[in-house]
PDB file of C-alpha atoms in Angstrom:
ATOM      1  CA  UNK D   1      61.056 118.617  25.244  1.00 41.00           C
ATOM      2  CA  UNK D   2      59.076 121.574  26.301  1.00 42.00           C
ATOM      3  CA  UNK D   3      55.648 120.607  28.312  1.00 42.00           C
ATOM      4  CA  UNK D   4      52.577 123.210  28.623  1.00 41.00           C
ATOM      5  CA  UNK D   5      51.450 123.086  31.603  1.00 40.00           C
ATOM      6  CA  UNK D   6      47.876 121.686  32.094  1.00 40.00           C
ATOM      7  CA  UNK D   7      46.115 125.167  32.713  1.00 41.00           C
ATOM      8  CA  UNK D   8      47.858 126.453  29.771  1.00 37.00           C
ATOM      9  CA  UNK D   9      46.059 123.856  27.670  1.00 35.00           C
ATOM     10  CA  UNK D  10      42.882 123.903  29.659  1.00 37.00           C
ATOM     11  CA  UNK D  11      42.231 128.114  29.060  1.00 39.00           C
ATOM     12  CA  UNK D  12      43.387 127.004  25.119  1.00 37.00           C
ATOM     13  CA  UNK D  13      41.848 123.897  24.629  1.00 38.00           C
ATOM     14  CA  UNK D  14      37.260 124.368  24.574  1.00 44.00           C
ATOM     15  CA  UNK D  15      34.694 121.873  25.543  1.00 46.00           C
ATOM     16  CA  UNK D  16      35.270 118.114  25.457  1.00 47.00           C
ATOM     17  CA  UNK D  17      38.949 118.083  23.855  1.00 46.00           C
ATOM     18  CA  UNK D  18      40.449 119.910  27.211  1.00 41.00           C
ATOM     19  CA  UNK D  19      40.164 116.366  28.670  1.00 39.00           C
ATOM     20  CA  UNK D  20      42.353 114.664  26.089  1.00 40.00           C
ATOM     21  CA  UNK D  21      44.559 117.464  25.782  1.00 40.00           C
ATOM     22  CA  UNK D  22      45.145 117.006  29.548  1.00 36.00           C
ATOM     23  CA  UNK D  23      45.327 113.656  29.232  1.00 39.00           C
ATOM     24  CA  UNK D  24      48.038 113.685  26.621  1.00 40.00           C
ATOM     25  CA  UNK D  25      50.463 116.217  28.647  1.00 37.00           C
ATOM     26  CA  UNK D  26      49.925 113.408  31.815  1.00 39.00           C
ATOM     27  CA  UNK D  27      51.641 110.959  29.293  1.00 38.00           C
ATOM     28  CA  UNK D  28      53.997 113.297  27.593  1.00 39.00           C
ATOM     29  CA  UNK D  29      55.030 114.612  30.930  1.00 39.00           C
ATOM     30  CA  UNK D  30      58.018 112.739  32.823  1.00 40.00           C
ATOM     31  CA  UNK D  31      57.074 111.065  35.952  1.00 40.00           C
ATOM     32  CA  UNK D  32      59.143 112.324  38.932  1.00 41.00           C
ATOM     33  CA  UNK D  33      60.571 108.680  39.882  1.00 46.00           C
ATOM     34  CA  UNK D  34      59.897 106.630  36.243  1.00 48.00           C
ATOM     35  CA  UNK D  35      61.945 103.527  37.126  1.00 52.00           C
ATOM     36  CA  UNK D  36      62.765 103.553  40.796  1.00 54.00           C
ATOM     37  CA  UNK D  37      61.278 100.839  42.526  1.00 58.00           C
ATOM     38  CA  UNK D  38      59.946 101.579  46.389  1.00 61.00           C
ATOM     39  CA  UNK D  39      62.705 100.243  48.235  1.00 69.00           C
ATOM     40  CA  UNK D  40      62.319  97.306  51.063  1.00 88.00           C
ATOM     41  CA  UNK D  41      61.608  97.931  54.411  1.00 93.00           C
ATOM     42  CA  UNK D  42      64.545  97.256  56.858  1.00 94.00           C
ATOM     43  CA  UNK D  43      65.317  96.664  60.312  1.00 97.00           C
ATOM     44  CA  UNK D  44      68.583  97.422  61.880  1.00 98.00           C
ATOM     45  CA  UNK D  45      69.538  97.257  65.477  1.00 97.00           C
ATOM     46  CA  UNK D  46      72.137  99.699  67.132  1.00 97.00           C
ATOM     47  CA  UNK D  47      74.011  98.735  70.081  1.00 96.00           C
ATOM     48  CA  UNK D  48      74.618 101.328  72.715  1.00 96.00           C
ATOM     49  CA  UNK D  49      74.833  99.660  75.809  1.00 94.00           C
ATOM     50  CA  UNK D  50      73.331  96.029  76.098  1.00 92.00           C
ATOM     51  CA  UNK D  51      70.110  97.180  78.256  1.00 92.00           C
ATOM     52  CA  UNK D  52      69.295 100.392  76.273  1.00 95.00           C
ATOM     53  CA  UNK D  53      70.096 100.242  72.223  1.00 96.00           C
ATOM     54  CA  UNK D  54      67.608 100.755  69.709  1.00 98.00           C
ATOM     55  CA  UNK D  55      65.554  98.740  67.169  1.00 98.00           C
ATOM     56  CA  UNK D  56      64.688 101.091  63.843  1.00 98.00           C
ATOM     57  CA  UNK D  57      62.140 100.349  60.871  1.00 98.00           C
ATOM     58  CA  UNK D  58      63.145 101.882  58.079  1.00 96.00           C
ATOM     59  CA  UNK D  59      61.124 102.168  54.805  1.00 94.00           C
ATOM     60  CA  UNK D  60      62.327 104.240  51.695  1.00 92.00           C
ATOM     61  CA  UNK D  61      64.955 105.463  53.635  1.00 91.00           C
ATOM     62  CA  UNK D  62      63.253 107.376  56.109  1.00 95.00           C
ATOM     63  CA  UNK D  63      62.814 105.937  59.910  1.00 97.00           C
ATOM     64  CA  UNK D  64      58.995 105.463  60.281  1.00 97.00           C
ATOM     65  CA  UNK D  65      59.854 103.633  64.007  1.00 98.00           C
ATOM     66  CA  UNK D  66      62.185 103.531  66.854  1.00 98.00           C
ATOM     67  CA  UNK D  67      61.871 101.506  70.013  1.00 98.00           C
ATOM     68  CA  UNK D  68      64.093 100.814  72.695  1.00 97.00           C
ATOM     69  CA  UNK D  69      65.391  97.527  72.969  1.00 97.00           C
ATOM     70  CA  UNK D  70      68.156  95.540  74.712  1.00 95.00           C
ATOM     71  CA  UNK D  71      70.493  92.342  73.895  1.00 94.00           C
ATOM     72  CA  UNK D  72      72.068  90.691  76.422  1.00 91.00           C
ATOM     73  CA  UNK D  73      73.752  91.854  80.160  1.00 91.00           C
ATOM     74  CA  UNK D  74      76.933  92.412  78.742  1.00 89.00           C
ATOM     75  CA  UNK D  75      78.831  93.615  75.472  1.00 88.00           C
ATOM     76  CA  UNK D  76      81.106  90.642  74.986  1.00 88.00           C
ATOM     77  CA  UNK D  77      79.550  89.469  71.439  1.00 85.00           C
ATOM     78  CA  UNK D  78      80.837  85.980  71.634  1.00 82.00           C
ATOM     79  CA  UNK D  79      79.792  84.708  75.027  1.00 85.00           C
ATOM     80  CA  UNK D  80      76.871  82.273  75.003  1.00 82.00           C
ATOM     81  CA  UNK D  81      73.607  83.107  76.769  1.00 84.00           C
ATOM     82  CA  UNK D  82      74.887  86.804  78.038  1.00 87.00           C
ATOM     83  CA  UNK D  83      76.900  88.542  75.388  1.00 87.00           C
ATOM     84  CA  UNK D  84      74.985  91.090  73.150  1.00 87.00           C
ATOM     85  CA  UNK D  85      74.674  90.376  69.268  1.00 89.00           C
ATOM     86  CA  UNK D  86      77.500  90.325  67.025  1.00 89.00           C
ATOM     87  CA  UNK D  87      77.658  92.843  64.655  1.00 92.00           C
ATOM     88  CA  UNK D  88      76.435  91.566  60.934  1.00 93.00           C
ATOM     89  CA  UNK D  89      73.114  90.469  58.951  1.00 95.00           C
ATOM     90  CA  UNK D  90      70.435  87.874  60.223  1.00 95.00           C
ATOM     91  CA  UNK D  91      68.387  86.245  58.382  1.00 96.00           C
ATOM     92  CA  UNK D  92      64.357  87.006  59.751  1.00 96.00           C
ATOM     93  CA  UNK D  93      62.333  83.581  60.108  1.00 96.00           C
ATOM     94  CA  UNK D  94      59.228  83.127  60.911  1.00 96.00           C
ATOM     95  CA  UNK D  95      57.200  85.518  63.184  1.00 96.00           C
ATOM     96  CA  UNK D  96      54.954  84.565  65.711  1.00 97.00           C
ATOM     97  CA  UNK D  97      51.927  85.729  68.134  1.00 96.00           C
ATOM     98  CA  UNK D  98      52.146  82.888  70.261  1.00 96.00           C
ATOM     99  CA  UNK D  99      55.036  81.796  70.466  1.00 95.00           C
ATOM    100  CA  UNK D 100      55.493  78.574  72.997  1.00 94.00           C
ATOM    101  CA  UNK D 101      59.340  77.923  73.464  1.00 92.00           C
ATOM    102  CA  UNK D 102      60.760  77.063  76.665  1.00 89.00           C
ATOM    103  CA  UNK D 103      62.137  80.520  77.311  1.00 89.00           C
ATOM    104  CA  UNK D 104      60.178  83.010  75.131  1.00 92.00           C
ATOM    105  CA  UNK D 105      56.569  83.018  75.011  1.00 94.00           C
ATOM    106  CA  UNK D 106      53.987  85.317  72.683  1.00 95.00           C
ATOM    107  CA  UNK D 107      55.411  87.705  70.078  1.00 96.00           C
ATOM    108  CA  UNK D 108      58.360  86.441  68.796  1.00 97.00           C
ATOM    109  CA  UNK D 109      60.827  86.585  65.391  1.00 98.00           C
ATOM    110  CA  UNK D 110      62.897  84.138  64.830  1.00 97.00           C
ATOM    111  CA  UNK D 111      66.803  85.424  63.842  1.00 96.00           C
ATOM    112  CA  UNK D 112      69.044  83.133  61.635  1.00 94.00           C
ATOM    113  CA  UNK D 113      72.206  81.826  63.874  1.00 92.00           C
ATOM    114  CA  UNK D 114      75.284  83.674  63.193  1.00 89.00           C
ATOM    115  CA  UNK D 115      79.018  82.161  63.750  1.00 88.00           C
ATOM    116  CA  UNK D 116      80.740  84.798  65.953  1.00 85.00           C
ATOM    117  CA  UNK D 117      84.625  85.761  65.346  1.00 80.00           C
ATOM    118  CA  UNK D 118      85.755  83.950  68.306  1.00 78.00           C
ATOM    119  CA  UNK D 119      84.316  80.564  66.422  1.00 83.00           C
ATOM    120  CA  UNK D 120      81.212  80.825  68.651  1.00 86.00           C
ATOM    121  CA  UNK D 121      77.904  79.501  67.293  1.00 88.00           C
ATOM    122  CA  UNK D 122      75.295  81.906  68.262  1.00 87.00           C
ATOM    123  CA  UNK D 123      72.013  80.167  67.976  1.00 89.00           C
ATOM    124  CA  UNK D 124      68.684  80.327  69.190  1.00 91.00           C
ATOM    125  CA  UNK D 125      68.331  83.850  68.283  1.00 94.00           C
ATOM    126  CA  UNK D 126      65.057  86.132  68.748  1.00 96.00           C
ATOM    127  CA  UNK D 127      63.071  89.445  68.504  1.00 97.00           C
ATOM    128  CA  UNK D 128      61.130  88.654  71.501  1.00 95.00           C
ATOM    129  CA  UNK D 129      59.401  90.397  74.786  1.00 95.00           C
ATOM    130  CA  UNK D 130      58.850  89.230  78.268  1.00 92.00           C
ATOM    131  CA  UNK D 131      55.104  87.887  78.030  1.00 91.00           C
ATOM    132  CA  UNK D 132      53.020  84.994  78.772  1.00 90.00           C
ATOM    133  CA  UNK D 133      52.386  82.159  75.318  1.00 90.00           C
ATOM    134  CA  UNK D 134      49.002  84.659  74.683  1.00 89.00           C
ATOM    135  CA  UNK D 135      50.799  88.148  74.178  1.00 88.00           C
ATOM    136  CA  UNK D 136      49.760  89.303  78.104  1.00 87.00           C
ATOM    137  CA  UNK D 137      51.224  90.428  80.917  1.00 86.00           C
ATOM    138  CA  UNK D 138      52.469  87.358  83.413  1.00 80.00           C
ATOM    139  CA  UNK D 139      52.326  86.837  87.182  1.00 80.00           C
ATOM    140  CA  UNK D 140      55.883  84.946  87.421  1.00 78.00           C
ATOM    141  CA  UNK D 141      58.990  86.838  86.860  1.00 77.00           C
ATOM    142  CA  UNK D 142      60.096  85.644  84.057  1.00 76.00           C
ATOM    143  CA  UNK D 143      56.194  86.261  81.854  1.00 82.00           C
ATOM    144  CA  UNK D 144      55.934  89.969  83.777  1.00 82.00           C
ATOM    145  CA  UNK D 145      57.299  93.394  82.187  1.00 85.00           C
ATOM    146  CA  UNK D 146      58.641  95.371  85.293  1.00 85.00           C
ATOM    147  CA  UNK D 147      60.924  97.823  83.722  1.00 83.00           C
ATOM    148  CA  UNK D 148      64.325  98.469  82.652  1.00 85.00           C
ATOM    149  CA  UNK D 149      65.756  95.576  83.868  1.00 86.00           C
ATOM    150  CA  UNK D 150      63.609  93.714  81.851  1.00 88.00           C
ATOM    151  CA  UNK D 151      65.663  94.818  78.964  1.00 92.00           C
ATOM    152  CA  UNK D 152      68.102  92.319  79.759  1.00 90.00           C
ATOM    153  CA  UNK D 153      68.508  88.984  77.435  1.00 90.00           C
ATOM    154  CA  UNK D 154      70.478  86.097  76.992  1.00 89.00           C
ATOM    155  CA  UNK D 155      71.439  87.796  73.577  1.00 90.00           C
ATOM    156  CA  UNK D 156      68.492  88.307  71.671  1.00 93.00           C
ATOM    157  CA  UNK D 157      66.622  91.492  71.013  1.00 96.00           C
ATOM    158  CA  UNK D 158      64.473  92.387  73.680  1.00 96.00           C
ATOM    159  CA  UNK D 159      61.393  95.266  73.024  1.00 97.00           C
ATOM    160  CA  UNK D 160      58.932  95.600  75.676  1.00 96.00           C
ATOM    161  CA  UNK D 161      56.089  93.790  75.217  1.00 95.00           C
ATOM    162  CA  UNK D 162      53.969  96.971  74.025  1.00 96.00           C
ATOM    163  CA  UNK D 163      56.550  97.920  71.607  1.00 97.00           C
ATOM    164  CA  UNK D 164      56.974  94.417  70.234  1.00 97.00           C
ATOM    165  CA  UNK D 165      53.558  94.862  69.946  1.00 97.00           C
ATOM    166  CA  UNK D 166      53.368  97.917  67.842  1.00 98.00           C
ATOM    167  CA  UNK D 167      56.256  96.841  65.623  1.00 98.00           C
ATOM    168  CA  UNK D 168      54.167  93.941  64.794  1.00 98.00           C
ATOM    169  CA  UNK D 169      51.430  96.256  63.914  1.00 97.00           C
ATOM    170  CA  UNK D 170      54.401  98.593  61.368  1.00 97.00           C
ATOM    171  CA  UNK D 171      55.616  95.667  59.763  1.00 97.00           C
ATOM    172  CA  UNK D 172      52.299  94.249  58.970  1.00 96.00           C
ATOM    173  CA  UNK D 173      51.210  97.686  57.226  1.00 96.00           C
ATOM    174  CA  UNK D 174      54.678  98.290  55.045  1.00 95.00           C
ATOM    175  CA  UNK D 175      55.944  94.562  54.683  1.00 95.00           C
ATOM    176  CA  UNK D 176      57.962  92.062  56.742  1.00 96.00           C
ATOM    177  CA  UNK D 177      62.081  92.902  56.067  1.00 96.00           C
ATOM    178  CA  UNK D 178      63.758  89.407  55.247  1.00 95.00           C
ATOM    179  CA  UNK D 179      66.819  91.069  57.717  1.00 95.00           C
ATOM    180  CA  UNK D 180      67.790  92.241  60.526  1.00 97.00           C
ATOM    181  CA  UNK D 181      71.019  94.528  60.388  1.00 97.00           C
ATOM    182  CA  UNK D 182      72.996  94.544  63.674  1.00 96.00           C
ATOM    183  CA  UNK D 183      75.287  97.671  64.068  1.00 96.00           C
ATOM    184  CA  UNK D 184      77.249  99.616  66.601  1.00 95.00           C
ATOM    185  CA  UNK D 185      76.372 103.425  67.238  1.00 93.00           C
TER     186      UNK D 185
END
């Protein structure tokens, strides 16, 4: 179907009619994506080394964030407490701001447990920082952000607590992803 375009009609078309005749080319003319739903956002984590791999939001198939992140202080998958994640899809949970647990404390998403190939059950599995219950920075070791080392986990994903922080703040503006996708790169 042939379309005119709308300052063809508008030089054409006098007075109060150029509006409708506008109007009716809007309709006539095909929309650019008629049908395709925006897609979901996503996160997806890609192992590197277990102290410096990266944690990506992506939305419509373009990265809108990166942040440097670490799991675990080794890359045996399978080993309780140390290894770094398997490979695979987890479930998000809830997210929190002030989070209380025994180890983690402030921001904090929870990650579904996954059964490793070994027969392992990895379980009490996090986004998290190093922070005190609040979201600040604390005096003890464990509650204080000193650096690199930091990065280290007993196999969650671990962002610094400003990052953490600002994914929070990119999730809340283009939706919470219902995974996490855990890759190597």
């Amino acid at each position: 179907m042939p379309t005119t375009s709308p300052s063809r009609v508008t030089s054409v078309v006098k007075g109060g009619a150029a509006i409708a005749a506008l109007a009716a080319v809007a309709l006539l003319a095909p929309a650019a994506d008629a049908g395709a739903a925006p897609q979901a956002t996503r996160l997806q984590f890609t192992k590197y080394s277990p102290t410096d791999s990266r944690l990506s939001v992506v939305r419509n198939n373009r990265t809108i964030a990166v942040y440097r992140a670490g799991s675990g202080v080794n890359d045996k998958e399978c080993q309780r407490g140390r290894g770094w994640l398997p490979n695979g899809t987890y479930p998000l949970g809830r997210h929190h701001t002030a989070y209380d647990g025994s180890l983690i404390k402030g921001y904090a998403v929870e990650l579904g447990n996954k059964l490793c190939y070994q027969g392992v059950n990895r379980t009490e599995l996090f986004i998290h920082s190093e922070m005190t219950r609040g979201g600040g920075q604390g005096a003890a070791e464990d509650r204080r952000w000193d650096g690199d080392a930091d990065y280290t986990s007993h196999g969650c994903v671990k962002l610094s607590p400003r990052d953490i922080k600002s994914l929070y703040r990119t999730l809340d503006r283009n939706g919470w992803p219902a995974t996490l996708r855990v890759v190597n790169g």
